Amino acid sequence: MTKKILILHTGGTISMSEDATGKIKPNAQNPLAELPLNSQGQIQLVTEEIFNLPSPHITPAHMLQLSQRLRQAATEGFDGAVVTHGTDTLEETALFLDLTLTSTMPVVVTGAMRSSNEIGSDGLYNFRTAIMVASANASVGKGVVVVMNDEIHSARYVTKTHTTNVATFRTPTFGPIGIVSEGHVNYMQTINPQPHLPIEKVITEVYLIKAYAGMTGTLFQALNQPTTRGIVIEALGAGNLPPQTLAALQALVHQNIPLVLVSRCFNGIAEPVYDYQGGGVNLAQMGIIFCRGLNGPKARIKLLVGLSAGLQGSALKKYLNS
């Protein structure tokens, strides 16, 4: 049976080239767009260049456009989809898609750390592997995954861990959910399902702040504006903040601005376990929401999706901890 796979190119290093001076720049045309890859088994590829943007240019509005195209694809007879994307914000787009797509159709996000004409370029290999994963029966119902360097990672937890290494994408604490080996797609873990919200619009003014030693309430005071919709805080350790921030945080709580807390640590989860001024127990009592297991950028995306879907209060808190 022939598998019909949609390819959505969005730009990024995977579509760029190195010039004579060693600088990496976008091409007028994606070098992957016309590659003859249909020969790998019974796979029919349909290619669309939806964007041609470096990933720092990608916004939640672009992510929503991608999500809407993929929702449409699920009704058009496609058996899977591959999204090529720049790596800087790849993890955020992947999570956005995972949160907003309701179909069991496999969706794979991939990219490259080396441009298309560099020695050791990884783009074509990752692209080919992503197509293999998207067309595998085992990928049905797995949610959105990120495929890089022969590893399959859940969009929920994967993150970029190195600025240049081709093995940059890692899943702290949990590890990859599968690998690709000798042409076979192998899953070793499953991820608990989470709610999917097929939103039709995205809000703005959801912010991310990282805590540091000696932090005061200045930044939080600056964000206490009528336009602020939500704030994610990468807190210290298991979920603690300097006491000098508390008055400004309380003022935000009084304005009914959702405050979501994660840890700035690379591994582990944020929990309200320390009972002192500025400790997690104190913060939870103030009404700050602990979002367990996600990093700051991902928690911001999840908060943004939840708010865009109209969730508030206890419903928003339940969603952020699902």
Short mmCIF file of C-alpha atoms in Angstrom, two decimals:
data_model
loop_
_atom_site.label_atom_id
_atom_site.label_comp_id
_atom_site.label_asym_id
_atom_site.label_seq_id
_atom_site.Cartn_x
_atom_site.Cartn_y
_atom_site.Cartn_z
CA MET A 1 0.00 0.00 0.00
CA THR A 2 1.40 3.39 -1.02
CA LYS A 3 1.70 5.91 1.80
CA LYS A 4 0.90 9.53 0.95
CA ILE A 5 3.10 11.91 2.96
CA LEU A 6 2.76 15.70 3.07
CA ILE A 7 6.03 17.65 3.26
CA LEU A 8 5.78 21.17 4.66
CA HIS A 9 8.99 23.19 4.35
CA THR A 10 9.28 26.25 6.60
CA GLY A 11 12.94 27.24 6.14
CA GLY A 12 15.80 27.11 8.63
CA THR A 13 19.36 25.82 8.39
CA ILE A 14 18.15 22.67 6.63
CA SER A 15 17.22 24.90 3.67
CA MET A 16 20.21 27.27 3.81
CA SER A 17 23.69 27.25 2.25
CA GLU A 18 27.15 28.40 3.30
CA ASP A 19 28.59 31.21 1.16
CA ALA A 20 32.23 31.79 0.18
CA THR A 21 32.92 33.62 3.44
CA GLY A 22 31.54 30.83 5.62
CA LYS A 23 28.33 32.67 6.50
CA ILE A 24 25.09 30.68 6.36
CA LYS A 25 22.24 32.33 4.46
CA PRO A 26 18.75 31.44 3.21
CA ASN A 27 18.41 30.34 -0.41
CA ALA A 28 15.85 31.74 -2.79
CA GLN A 29 14.65 28.14 -3.24
CA ASN A 30 14.77 25.33 -0.70
CA PRO A 31 17.38 22.78 -1.91
CA LEU A 32 15.26 19.95 -0.43
CA ALA A 33 12.12 20.93 -2.30
CA GLU A 34 12.84 19.06 -5.52
CA LEU A 35 14.89 16.13 -4.25
CA PRO A 36 13.96 12.79 -5.89
CA LEU A 37 13.12 10.87 -2.72
CA ASN A 38 10.04 9.04 -3.97
CA SER A 39 12.13 5.98 -4.75
CA GLN A 40 12.29 4.87 -1.11
CA GLY A 41 9.58 2.20 -1.06
CA GLN A 42 5.92 2.80 -1.65
CA ILE A 43 5.81 6.43 -0.58
CA GLN A 44 4.19 9.33 -2.44
CA LEU A 45 5.47 12.74 -1.39
CA VAL A 46 3.47 15.95 -1.80
CA THR A 47 5.68 18.98 -1.14
CA GLU A 48 4.60 22.47 -0.11
CA GLU A 49 6.85 25.37 0.85
CA ILE A 50 4.58 27.03 3.38
CA PHE A 51 7.29 29.46 4.64
CA ASN A 52 10.98 30.14 3.99
CA LEU A 53 11.98 31.67 7.31
CA PRO A 54 14.86 31.34 9.76
CA SER A 55 13.30 29.86 12.89
CA PRO A 56 13.84 33.00 15.04
CA HIS A 57 11.35 34.63 12.63
CA ILE A 58 8.67 32.02 13.38
CA THR A 59 5.80 33.32 15.54
CA PRO A 60 2.78 31.60 17.13
CA ALA A 61 0.75 32.92 14.19
CA HIS A 62 2.98 30.88 11.83
CA MET A 63 2.59 27.87 14.14
CA LEU A 64 -1.18 28.22 13.95
CA GLN A 65 -1.03 28.35 10.14
CA LEU A 66 1.00 25.13 10.15
CA SER A 67 -1.46 23.50 12.54
CA GLN A 68 -4.42 24.45 10.37
CA ARG A 69 -2.73 23.06 7.24
CA LEU A 70 -1.98 19.78 9.03
CA ARG A 71 -5.57 19.52 10.29
CA GLN A 72 -6.71 19.91 6.71
CA ALA A 73 -4.20 17.30 5.54
CA ALA A 74 -5.68 14.76 7.95
CA THR A 75 -8.96 15.03 6.01
CA GLU A 76 -7.31 14.81 2.56
CA GLY A 77 -6.12 11.23 2.66
CA PHE A 78 -2.57 11.85 3.85
CA ASP A 79 -1.02 9.07 5.90
CA GLY A 80 1.55 11.29 7.58
CA ALA A 81 3.38 14.61 7.42
CA VAL A 82 6.90 15.96 7.79
CA VAL A 83 7.65 19.56 8.75
CA THR A 84 11.18 20.86 8.11
CA HIS A 85 12.05 23.69 10.47
CA GLY A 86 14.96 25.73 11.80
CA THR A 87 16.28 24.34 15.06
CA ASP A 88 16.27 27.47 17.24
CA THR A 89 12.50 27.38 17.83
CA LEU A 90 11.77 23.89 16.51
CA GLU A 91 10.82 22.56 19.94
CA GLU A 92 8.23 25.30 20.42
CA THR A 93 6.58 24.73 17.05
CA ALA A 94 6.56 20.97 17.63
CA LEU A 95 4.82 21.37 20.99
CA PHE A 96 2.33 23.88 19.58
CA LEU A 97 1.38 21.32 16.91
CA ASP A 98 1.17 18.53 19.47
CA LEU A 99 -1.21 20.61 21.58
CA THR A 100 -3.49 21.69 18.72
CA LEU A 101 -3.74 18.64 16.44
CA THR A 102 -6.46 16.07 17.20
CA SER A 103 -5.76 13.54 14.45
CA THR A 104 -3.76 10.33 14.99
CA MET A 105 -1.93 11.00 11.70
CA PRO A 106 1.85 10.89 12.28
CA VAL A 107 3.46 14.34 12.23
CA VAL A 108 7.27 14.55 12.30
CA VAL A 109 9.29 17.74 12.74
CA THR A 110 12.92 17.73 11.66
CA GLY A 111 15.75 20.09 10.82
CA ALA A 112 19.52 20.32 10.50
CA MET A 113 22.48 21.74 12.35
CA ARG A 114 24.61 22.08 9.21
CA SER A 115 23.51 23.85 6.06
CA SER A 116 22.91 22.01 2.81
CA ASN A 117 26.40 22.47 1.29
CA GLU A 118 28.56 22.10 4.41
CA ILE A 119 30.80 19.10 4.91
CA GLY A 120 28.89 16.54 6.95
CA SER A 121 25.54 18.18 6.30
CA ASP A 122 22.86 16.35 8.30
CA GLY A 123 19.79 17.84 6.63
CA LEU A 124 19.16 15.30 3.88
CA TYR A 125 19.72 12.37 6.24
CA ASN A 126 17.35 13.80 8.88
CA PHE A 127 14.79 14.56 6.18
CA ARG A 128 14.91 11.03 4.81
CA THR A 129 14.66 9.54 8.30
CA ALA A 130 11.72 11.80 9.14
CA ILE A 131 9.86 10.56 6.06
CA MET A 132 10.52 6.99 7.18
CA VAL A 133 9.08 7.71 10.63
CA ALA A 134 6.06 9.57 9.25
CA SER A 135 5.19 6.64 6.99
CA ALA A 136 5.62 3.94 9.66
CA ASN A 137 2.49 2.24 10.97
CA ALA A 138 4.02 2.32 14.44
CA SER A 139 3.94 6.14 14.40
CA VAL A 140 0.14 6.35 14.24
CA GLY A 141 -1.24 7.87 17.42
CA LYS A 142 2.16 8.76 18.86
CA GLY A 143 1.54 12.50 18.75
CA VAL A 144 3.91 14.97 17.16
CA VAL A 145 7.52 13.78 17.30
CA VAL A 146 10.90 15.32 16.55
CA VAL A 147 13.31 13.17 14.51
CA MET A 148 16.97 14.11 14.46
CA ASN A 149 20.18 12.10 14.43
CA ASP A 150 18.37 8.71 14.30
CA GLU A 151 16.39 9.47 17.48
CA ILE A 152 12.65 9.96 17.93
CA HIS A 153 11.66 12.42 20.65
CA SER A 154 8.28 13.42 21.96
CA ALA A 155 7.47 17.03 21.09
CA ARG A 156 6.40 17.53 24.69
CA TYR A 157 9.83 17.25 26.29
CA VAL A 158 12.56 17.50 23.64
CA THR A 159 14.86 20.52 23.72
CA LYS A 160 17.88 21.91 21.91
CA THR A 161 20.92 21.42 24.16
CA HIS A 162 23.91 22.53 22.07
CA THR A 163 24.44 25.48 19.74
CA THR A 164 26.16 23.54 16.94
CA ASN A 165 26.39 19.78 17.66
CA VAL A 166 24.33 17.55 15.35
CA ALA A 167 23.24 15.58 18.44
CA THR A 168 21.77 18.73 19.98
CA PHE A 169 18.19 17.52 20.48
CA ARG A 170 17.74 15.68 23.77
CA THR A 171 14.91 14.81 26.12
CA PRO A 172 16.08 15.56 29.68
CA THR A 173 15.07 13.11 32.40
CA PHE A 174 13.12 10.76 30.09
CA GLY A 175 15.22 10.23 26.96
CA PRO A 176 13.99 9.53 23.40
CA ILE A 177 10.83 7.50 22.86
CA GLY A 178 12.33 5.63 19.91
CA ILE A 179 15.20 5.19 17.47
CA VAL A 180 15.64 4.54 13.76
CA SER A 181 18.04 1.70 13.08
CA GLU A 182 18.89 -0.13 9.85
CA GLY A 183 15.81 1.27 8.15
CA HIS A 184 13.48 0.23 10.99
CA VAL A 185 11.41 2.55 13.19
CA ASN A 186 11.49 1.35 16.78
CA TYR A 187 9.48 2.83 19.66
CA MET A 188 10.52 1.94 23.22
CA GLN A 189 8.40 4.36 25.26
CA THR A 190 4.92 5.82 25.16
CA ILE A 191 3.86 9.25 26.39
CA ASN A 192 0.68 9.74 28.38
CA PRO A 193 -1.96 11.50 26.26
CA GLN A 194 -2.67 15.18 26.88
CA PRO A 195 -5.65 17.38 25.97
CA HIS A 196 -5.69 18.77 22.43
CA LEU A 197 -7.13 22.21 21.78
CA PRO A 198 -7.68 22.90 18.05
CA ILE A 199 -7.60 26.68 18.45
CA GLU A 200 -8.40 29.04 15.58
CA LYS A 201 -6.60 32.11 16.91
CA VAL A 202 -3.58 32.87 19.08
CA ILE A 203 -3.24 35.59 21.67
CA THR A 204 -0.11 37.64 22.26
CA GLU A 205 1.54 39.16 25.34
CA VAL A 206 2.47 35.92 27.09
CA TYR A 207 5.95 36.37 28.57
CA LEU A 208 8.86 34.29 29.88
CA ILE A 209 11.22 35.41 32.66
CA LYS A 210 14.21 33.55 34.10
CA ALA A 211 15.00 33.90 37.80
CA TYR A 212 18.47 34.66 39.12
CA ALA A 213 20.25 35.27 42.43
CA GLY A 214 19.39 38.68 43.84
CA MET A 215 16.36 39.11 41.59
CA THR A 216 13.92 41.86 42.60
CA GLY A 217 10.39 42.65 41.47
CA THR A 218 11.43 45.18 38.79
CA LEU A 219 10.75 42.97 35.77
CA PHE A 220 7.44 41.77 37.18
CA GLN A 221 6.41 45.35 37.88
CA ALA A 222 7.18 46.26 34.26
CA LEU A 223 4.89 43.45 33.08
CA ASN A 224 1.99 44.51 35.30
CA GLN A 225 0.12 45.98 32.35
CA PRO A 226 -3.50 45.67 31.16
CA THR A 227 -2.22 43.98 27.99
CA THR A 228 -0.30 41.20 29.79
CA ARG A 229 -2.13 37.88 29.39
CA GLY A 230 0.22 35.54 31.25
CA ILE A 231 3.75 35.04 32.53
CA VAL A 232 5.92 31.95 32.80
CA ILE A 233 8.74 32.02 35.35
CA GLU A 234 11.79 29.78 35.19
CA ALA A 235 12.34 29.60 38.93
CA LEU A 236 15.33 28.47 40.97
CA GLY A 237 15.84 24.81 41.88
CA ALA A 238 12.67 22.88 42.63
CA GLY A 239 10.59 26.04 42.22
CA ASN A 240 11.70 28.93 44.44
CA LEU A 241 12.18 32.69 44.04
CA PRO A 242 14.02 35.43 45.94
CA PRO A 243 11.76 37.09 48.54
CA GLN A 244 12.33 40.52 46.94
CA THR A 245 10.05 39.42 44.06
CA LEU A 246 7.03 38.57 46.18
CA ALA A 247 5.29 41.96 46.39
CA ALA A 248 5.39 42.40 42.61
CA LEU A 249 4.18 38.83 42.11
CA GLN A 250 1.28 39.36 44.49
CA ALA A 251 0.28 42.48 42.57
CA LEU A 252 0.14 40.42 39.36
CA VAL A 253 -1.98 37.78 41.08
CA HIS A 254 -4.40 40.51 42.20
CA GLN A 255 -4.75 41.54 38.53
CA ASN A 256 -5.77 37.93 37.68
CA ILE A 257 -2.75 37.51 35.41
CA PRO A 258 -1.87 33.79 35.30
CA LEU A 259 1.61 33.10 36.67
CA VAL A 260 3.10 29.73 35.72
CA LEU A 261 6.22 28.38 37.35
CA VAL A 262 8.76 25.87 36.03
CA SER A 263 12.36 25.18 37.04
CA ARG A 264 15.35 26.68 35.26
CA CYS A 265 17.14 23.35 35.89
CA PHE A 266 17.87 21.16 32.88
CA ASN A 267 16.52 18.01 34.53
CA GLY A 268 13.74 17.31 37.00
CA ILE A 269 10.40 18.96 37.68
CA ALA A 270 9.20 21.97 39.66
CA GLU A 271 7.30 21.17 42.86
CA PRO A 272 6.19 23.21 45.91
CA VAL A 273 8.40 21.51 48.48
CA TYR A 274 10.31 24.33 50.24
CA ASP A 275 8.37 26.14 52.95
CA TYR A 276 10.08 29.49 53.47
CA GLN A 277 9.61 33.05 52.20
CA GLY A 278 9.80 32.76 48.40
CA GLY A 279 9.84 28.96 48.58
CA GLY A 280 7.58 26.81 46.44
CA VAL A 281 5.00 26.26 49.18
CA ASN A 282 4.72 30.04 49.64
CA LEU A 283 4.39 30.62 45.89
CA ALA A 284 1.71 27.95 45.45
CA GLN A 285 -0.28 29.48 48.32
CA MET A 286 -0.15 32.82 46.48
CA GLY A 287 -1.85 31.20 43.49
CA ILE A 288 1.13 30.61 41.22
CA ILE A 289 0.61 27.53 39.02
CA PHE A 290 3.32 24.87 39.00
CA CYS A 291 3.75 23.31 35.54
CA ARG A 292 5.59 20.04 36.05
CA GLY A 293 8.05 18.65 33.53
CA LEU A 294 8.12 21.41 30.91
CA ASN A 295 10.89 23.94 30.36
CA GLY A 296 10.21 27.66 30.14
CA PRO A 297 9.69 28.03 26.37
CA LYS A 298 7.40 24.99 26.28
CA ALA A 299 5.38 26.11 29.30
CA ARG A 300 4.90 29.47 27.58
CA ILE A 301 3.55 27.74 24.46
CA LYS A 302 1.19 25.62 26.56
CA LEU A 303 -0.03 28.66 28.49
CA LEU A 304 -0.51 30.56 25.24
CA VAL A 305 -2.57 27.72 23.73
CA GLY A 306 -4.67 27.34 26.86
CA LEU A 307 -5.40 31.05 27.07
CA SER A 308 -6.13 31.18 23.32
CA ALA A 309 -8.72 28.44 23.89
CA GLY A 310 -10.37 30.56 26.58
CA LEU A 311 -9.31 28.50 29.60
CA GLN A 312 -9.30 30.28 32.94
CA GLY A 313 -8.95 29.55 36.64
CA SER A 314 -9.09 25.90 37.68
CA ALA A 315 -9.58 24.73 34.08
CA LEU A 316 -6.36 26.46 33.02
CA LYS A 317 -4.49 25.03 36.02
CA LYS A 318 -5.72 21.50 35.23
CA TYR A 319 -4.69 21.88 31.59
CA LEU A 320 -1.19 23.11 32.47
CA ASN A 321 -0.65 20.08 34.69
CA SER A 322 -2.03 17.53 32.22
#
